PDB file of C-alpha atoms in Angstrom:
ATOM      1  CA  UNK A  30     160.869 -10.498 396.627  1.00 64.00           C
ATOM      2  CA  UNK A  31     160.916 -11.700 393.342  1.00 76.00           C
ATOM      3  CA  UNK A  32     160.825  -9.415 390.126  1.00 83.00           C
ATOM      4  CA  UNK A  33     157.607 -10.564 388.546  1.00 82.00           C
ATOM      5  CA  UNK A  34     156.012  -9.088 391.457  1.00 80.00           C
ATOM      6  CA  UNK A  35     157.469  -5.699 390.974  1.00 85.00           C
ATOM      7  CA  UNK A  36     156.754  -6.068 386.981  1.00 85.00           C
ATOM      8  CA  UNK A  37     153.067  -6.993 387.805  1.00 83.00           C
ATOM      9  CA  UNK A  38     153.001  -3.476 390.733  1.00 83.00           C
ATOM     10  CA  UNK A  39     154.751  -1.234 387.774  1.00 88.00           C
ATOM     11  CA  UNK A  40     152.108  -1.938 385.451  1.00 87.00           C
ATOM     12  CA  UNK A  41     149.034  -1.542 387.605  1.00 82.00           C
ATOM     13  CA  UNK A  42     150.928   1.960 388.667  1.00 84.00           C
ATOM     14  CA  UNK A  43     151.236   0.380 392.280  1.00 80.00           C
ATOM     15  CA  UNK A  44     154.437   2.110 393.052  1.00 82.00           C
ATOM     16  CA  UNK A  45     154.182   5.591 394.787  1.00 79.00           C
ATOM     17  CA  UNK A  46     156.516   8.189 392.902  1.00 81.00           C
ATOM     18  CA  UNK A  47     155.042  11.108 393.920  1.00 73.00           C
ATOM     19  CA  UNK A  48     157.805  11.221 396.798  1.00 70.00           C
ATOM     20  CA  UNK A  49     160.831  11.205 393.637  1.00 75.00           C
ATOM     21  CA  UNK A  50     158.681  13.767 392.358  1.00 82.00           C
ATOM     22  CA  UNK A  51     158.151  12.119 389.361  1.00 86.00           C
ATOM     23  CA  UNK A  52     154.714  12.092 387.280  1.00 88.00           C
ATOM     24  CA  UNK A  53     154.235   8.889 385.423  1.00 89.00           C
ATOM     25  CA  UNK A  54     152.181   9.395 382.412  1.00 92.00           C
ATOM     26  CA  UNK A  55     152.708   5.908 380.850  1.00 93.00           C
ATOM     27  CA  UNK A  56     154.093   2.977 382.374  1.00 93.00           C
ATOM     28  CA  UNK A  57     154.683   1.501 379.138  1.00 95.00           C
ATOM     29  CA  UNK A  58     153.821  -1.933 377.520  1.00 95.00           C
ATOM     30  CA  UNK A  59     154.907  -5.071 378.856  1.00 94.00           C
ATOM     31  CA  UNK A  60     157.794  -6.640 376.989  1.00 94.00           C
ATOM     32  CA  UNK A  61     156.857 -10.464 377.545  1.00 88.00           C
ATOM     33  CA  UNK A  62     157.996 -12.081 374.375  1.00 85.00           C
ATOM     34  CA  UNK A  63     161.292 -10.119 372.914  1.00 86.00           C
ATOM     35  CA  UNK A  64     164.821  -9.726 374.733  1.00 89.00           C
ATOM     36  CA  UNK A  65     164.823  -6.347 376.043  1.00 93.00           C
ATOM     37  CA  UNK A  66     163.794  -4.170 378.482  1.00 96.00           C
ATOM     38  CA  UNK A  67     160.946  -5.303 380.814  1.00 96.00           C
ATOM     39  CA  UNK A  68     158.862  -2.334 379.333  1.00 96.00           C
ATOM     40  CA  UNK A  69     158.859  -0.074 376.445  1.00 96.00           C
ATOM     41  CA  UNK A  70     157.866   3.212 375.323  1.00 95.00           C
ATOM     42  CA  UNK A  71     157.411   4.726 379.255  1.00 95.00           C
ATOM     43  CA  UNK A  72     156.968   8.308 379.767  1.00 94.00           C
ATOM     44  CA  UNK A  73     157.301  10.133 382.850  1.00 92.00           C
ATOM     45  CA  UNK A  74     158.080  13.929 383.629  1.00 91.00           C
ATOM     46  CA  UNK A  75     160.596  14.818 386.054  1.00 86.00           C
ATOM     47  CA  UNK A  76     162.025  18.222 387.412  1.00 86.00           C
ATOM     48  CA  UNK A  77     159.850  19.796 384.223  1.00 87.00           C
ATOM     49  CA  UNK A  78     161.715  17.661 381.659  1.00 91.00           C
ATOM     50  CA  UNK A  79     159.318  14.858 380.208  1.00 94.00           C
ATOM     51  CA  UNK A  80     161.194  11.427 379.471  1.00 92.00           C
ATOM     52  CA  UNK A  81     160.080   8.447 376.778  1.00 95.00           C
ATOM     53  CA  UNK A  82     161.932   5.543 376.524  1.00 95.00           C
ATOM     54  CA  UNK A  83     162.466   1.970 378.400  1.00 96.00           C
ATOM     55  CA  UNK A  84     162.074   0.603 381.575  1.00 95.00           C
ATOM     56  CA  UNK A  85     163.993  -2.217 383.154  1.00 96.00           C
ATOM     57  CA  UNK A  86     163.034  -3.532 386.808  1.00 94.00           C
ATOM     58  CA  UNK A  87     165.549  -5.857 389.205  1.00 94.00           C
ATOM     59  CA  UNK A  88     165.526  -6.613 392.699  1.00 92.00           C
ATOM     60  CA  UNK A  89     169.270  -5.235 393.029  1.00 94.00           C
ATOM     61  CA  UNK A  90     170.746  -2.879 391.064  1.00 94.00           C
ATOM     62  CA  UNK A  91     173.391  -4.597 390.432  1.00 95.00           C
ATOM     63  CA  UNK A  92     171.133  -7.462 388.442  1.00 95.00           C
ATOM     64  CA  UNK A  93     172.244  -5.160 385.613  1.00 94.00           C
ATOM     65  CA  UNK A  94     175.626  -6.281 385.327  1.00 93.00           C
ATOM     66  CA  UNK A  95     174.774  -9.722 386.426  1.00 95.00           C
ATOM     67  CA  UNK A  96     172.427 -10.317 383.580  1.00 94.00           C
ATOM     68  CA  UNK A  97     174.676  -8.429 380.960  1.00 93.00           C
ATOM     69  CA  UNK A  98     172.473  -5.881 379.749  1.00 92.00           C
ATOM     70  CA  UNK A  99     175.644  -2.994 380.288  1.00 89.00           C
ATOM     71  CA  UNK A 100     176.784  -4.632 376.797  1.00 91.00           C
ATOM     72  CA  UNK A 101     174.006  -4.506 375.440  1.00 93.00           C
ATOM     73  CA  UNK A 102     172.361  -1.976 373.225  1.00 93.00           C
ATOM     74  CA  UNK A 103     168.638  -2.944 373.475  1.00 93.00           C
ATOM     75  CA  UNK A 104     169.464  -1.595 376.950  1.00 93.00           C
ATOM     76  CA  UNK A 105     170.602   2.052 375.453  1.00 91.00           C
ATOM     77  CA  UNK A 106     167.312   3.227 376.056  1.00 92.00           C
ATOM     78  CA  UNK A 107     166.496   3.324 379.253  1.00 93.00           C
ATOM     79  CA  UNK A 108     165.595   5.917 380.730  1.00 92.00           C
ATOM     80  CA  UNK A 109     164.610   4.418 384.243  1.00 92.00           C
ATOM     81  CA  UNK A 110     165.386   1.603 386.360  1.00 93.00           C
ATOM     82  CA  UNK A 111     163.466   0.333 389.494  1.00 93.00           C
ATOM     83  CA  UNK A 112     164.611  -1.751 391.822  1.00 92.00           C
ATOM     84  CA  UNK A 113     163.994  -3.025 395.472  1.00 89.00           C
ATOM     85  CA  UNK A 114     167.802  -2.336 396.627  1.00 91.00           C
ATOM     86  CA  UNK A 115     170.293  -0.198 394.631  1.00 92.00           C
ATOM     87  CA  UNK A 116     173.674  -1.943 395.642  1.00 93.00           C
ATOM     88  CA  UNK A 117     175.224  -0.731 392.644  1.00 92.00           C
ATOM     89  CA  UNK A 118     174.452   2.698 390.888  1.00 89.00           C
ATOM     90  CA  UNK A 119     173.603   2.301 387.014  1.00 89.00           C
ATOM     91  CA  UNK A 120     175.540   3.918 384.619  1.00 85.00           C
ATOM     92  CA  UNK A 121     175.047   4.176 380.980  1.00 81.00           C
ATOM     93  CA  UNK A 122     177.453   5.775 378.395  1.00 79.00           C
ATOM     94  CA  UNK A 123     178.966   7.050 381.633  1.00 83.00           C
ATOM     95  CA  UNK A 124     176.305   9.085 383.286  1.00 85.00           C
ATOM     96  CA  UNK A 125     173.962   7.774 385.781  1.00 88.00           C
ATOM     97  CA  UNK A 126     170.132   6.389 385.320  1.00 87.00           C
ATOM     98  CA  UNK A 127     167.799   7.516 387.163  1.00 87.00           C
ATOM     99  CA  UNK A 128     166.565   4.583 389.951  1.00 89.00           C
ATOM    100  CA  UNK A 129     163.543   4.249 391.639  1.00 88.00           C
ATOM    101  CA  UNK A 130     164.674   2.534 394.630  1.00 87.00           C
ATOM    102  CA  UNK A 131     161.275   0.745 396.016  1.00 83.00           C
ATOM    103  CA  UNK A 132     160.373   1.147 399.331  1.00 74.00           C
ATOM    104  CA  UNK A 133     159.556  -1.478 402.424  1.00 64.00           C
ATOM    105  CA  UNK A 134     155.948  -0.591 402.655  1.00 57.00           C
ATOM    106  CA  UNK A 135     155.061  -1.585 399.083  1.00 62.00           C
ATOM    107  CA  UNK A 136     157.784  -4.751 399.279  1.00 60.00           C
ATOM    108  CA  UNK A 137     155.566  -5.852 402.184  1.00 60.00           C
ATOM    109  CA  UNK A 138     152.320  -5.138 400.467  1.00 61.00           C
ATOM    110  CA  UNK A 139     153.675  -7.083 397.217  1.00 60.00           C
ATOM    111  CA  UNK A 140     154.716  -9.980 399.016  1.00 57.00           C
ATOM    112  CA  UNK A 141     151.580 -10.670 400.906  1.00 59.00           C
ATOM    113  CA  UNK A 142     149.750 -10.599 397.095  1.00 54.00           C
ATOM    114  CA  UNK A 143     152.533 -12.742 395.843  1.00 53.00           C
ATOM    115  CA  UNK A 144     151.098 -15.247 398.679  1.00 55.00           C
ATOM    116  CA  UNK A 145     147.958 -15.266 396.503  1.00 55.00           C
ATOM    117  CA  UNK A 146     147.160 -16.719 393.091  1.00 48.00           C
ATOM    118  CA  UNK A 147     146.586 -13.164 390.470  1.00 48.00           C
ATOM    119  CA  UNK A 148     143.817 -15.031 388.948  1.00 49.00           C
ATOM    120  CA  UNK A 149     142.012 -16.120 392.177  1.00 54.00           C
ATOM    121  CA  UNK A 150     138.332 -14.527 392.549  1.00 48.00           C
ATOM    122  CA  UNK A 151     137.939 -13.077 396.526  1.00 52.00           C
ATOM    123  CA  UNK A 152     134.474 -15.567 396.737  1.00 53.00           C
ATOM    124  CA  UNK A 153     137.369 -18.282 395.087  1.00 51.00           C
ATOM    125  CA  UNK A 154     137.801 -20.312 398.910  1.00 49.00           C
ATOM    126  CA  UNK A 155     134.180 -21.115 398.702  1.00 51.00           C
ATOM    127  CA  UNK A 156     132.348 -23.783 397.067  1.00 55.00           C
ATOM    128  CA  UNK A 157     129.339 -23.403 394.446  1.00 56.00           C
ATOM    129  CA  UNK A 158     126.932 -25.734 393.612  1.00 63.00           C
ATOM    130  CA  UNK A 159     124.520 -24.802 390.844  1.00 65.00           C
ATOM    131  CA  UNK A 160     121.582 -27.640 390.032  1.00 72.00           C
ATOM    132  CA  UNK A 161     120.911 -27.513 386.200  1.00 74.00           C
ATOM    133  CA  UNK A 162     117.290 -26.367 387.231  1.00 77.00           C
ATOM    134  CA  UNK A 163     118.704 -23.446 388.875  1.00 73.00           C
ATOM    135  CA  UNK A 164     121.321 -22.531 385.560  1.00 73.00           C
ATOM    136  CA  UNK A 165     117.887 -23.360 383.286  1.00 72.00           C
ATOM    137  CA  UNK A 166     115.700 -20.875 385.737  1.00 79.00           C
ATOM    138  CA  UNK A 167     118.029 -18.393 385.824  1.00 74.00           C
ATOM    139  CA  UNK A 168     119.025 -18.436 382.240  1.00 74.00           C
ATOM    140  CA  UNK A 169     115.496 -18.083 381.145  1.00 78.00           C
ATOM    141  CA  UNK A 170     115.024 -14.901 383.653  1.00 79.00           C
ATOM    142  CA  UNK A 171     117.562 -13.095 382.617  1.00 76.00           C
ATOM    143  CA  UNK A 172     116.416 -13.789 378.436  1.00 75.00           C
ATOM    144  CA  UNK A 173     113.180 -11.960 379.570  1.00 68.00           C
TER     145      UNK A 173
END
């Protein structure tokens, strides 16, 4: 499993947390171009409290640590942290962070789209032909 693919499933609100009984109500934006957390400004409501804040995704838990982000503080605010296996519990300031912990199901539905180009059309595998009579025809029925 690779992480892009649980980026890409986080911001199409692929992953089920209705069984963490938690209501997302924004998944955030994207954070492609800055160092930081993978997204910002996420909302979700859990046990009646509503959180906003940051989102970072890893495969392990433990990624955390691995990629330094326990030192530092563009990392303060996160409020949530999903990952595929939580080897190692995330702390912040001392107290824990709440972790989505992904299940099999959706790891095995992810990886069978990872098999597949995200810009690939379903008609992509077959071949079309068009004759510049049949673009000219066709343009000039549909300008009618």
């Amino acid at each position: 499993m690779q992480e892009k693919w649980i980026h890409w499933a986080w911001e199409k609100k692929l992953i089920p947390l209705e069984e963490e009984g938690i209501c997302l109500h924004n998944p955030g934006v994207a954070n492609l171009y800055k160092p930081g957390p993978d997204f910002l400004h996420a909302s979700f409501s859990f046990d009646g409290l509503r959180w906003f804040g940051h989102i970072e995704i890893h495969v392990y838990s433990s990624d955390w640590y691995k990629h330094g982000h326990h030192q530092d503080p563009q990392y303060e605010n996160v409020i949530l942290h999903v990952v595929t296996e939580n080897d190692h519990p995330l702390r912040l300031n001392g107290e824990l962070i709440p972790t989505i912990i992904i299940h099999g199901q959706v790891i095995k539905h992810l990886n069978l789209w990872s098999k597949k180009a995200t810009n690939a059309l379903p008609c992509g595998h077959t071949q079309h032909t068009f004759t510049l009579e049949f673009i000219h025809t066709n343009w000039r029925i549909r300008m009618n």
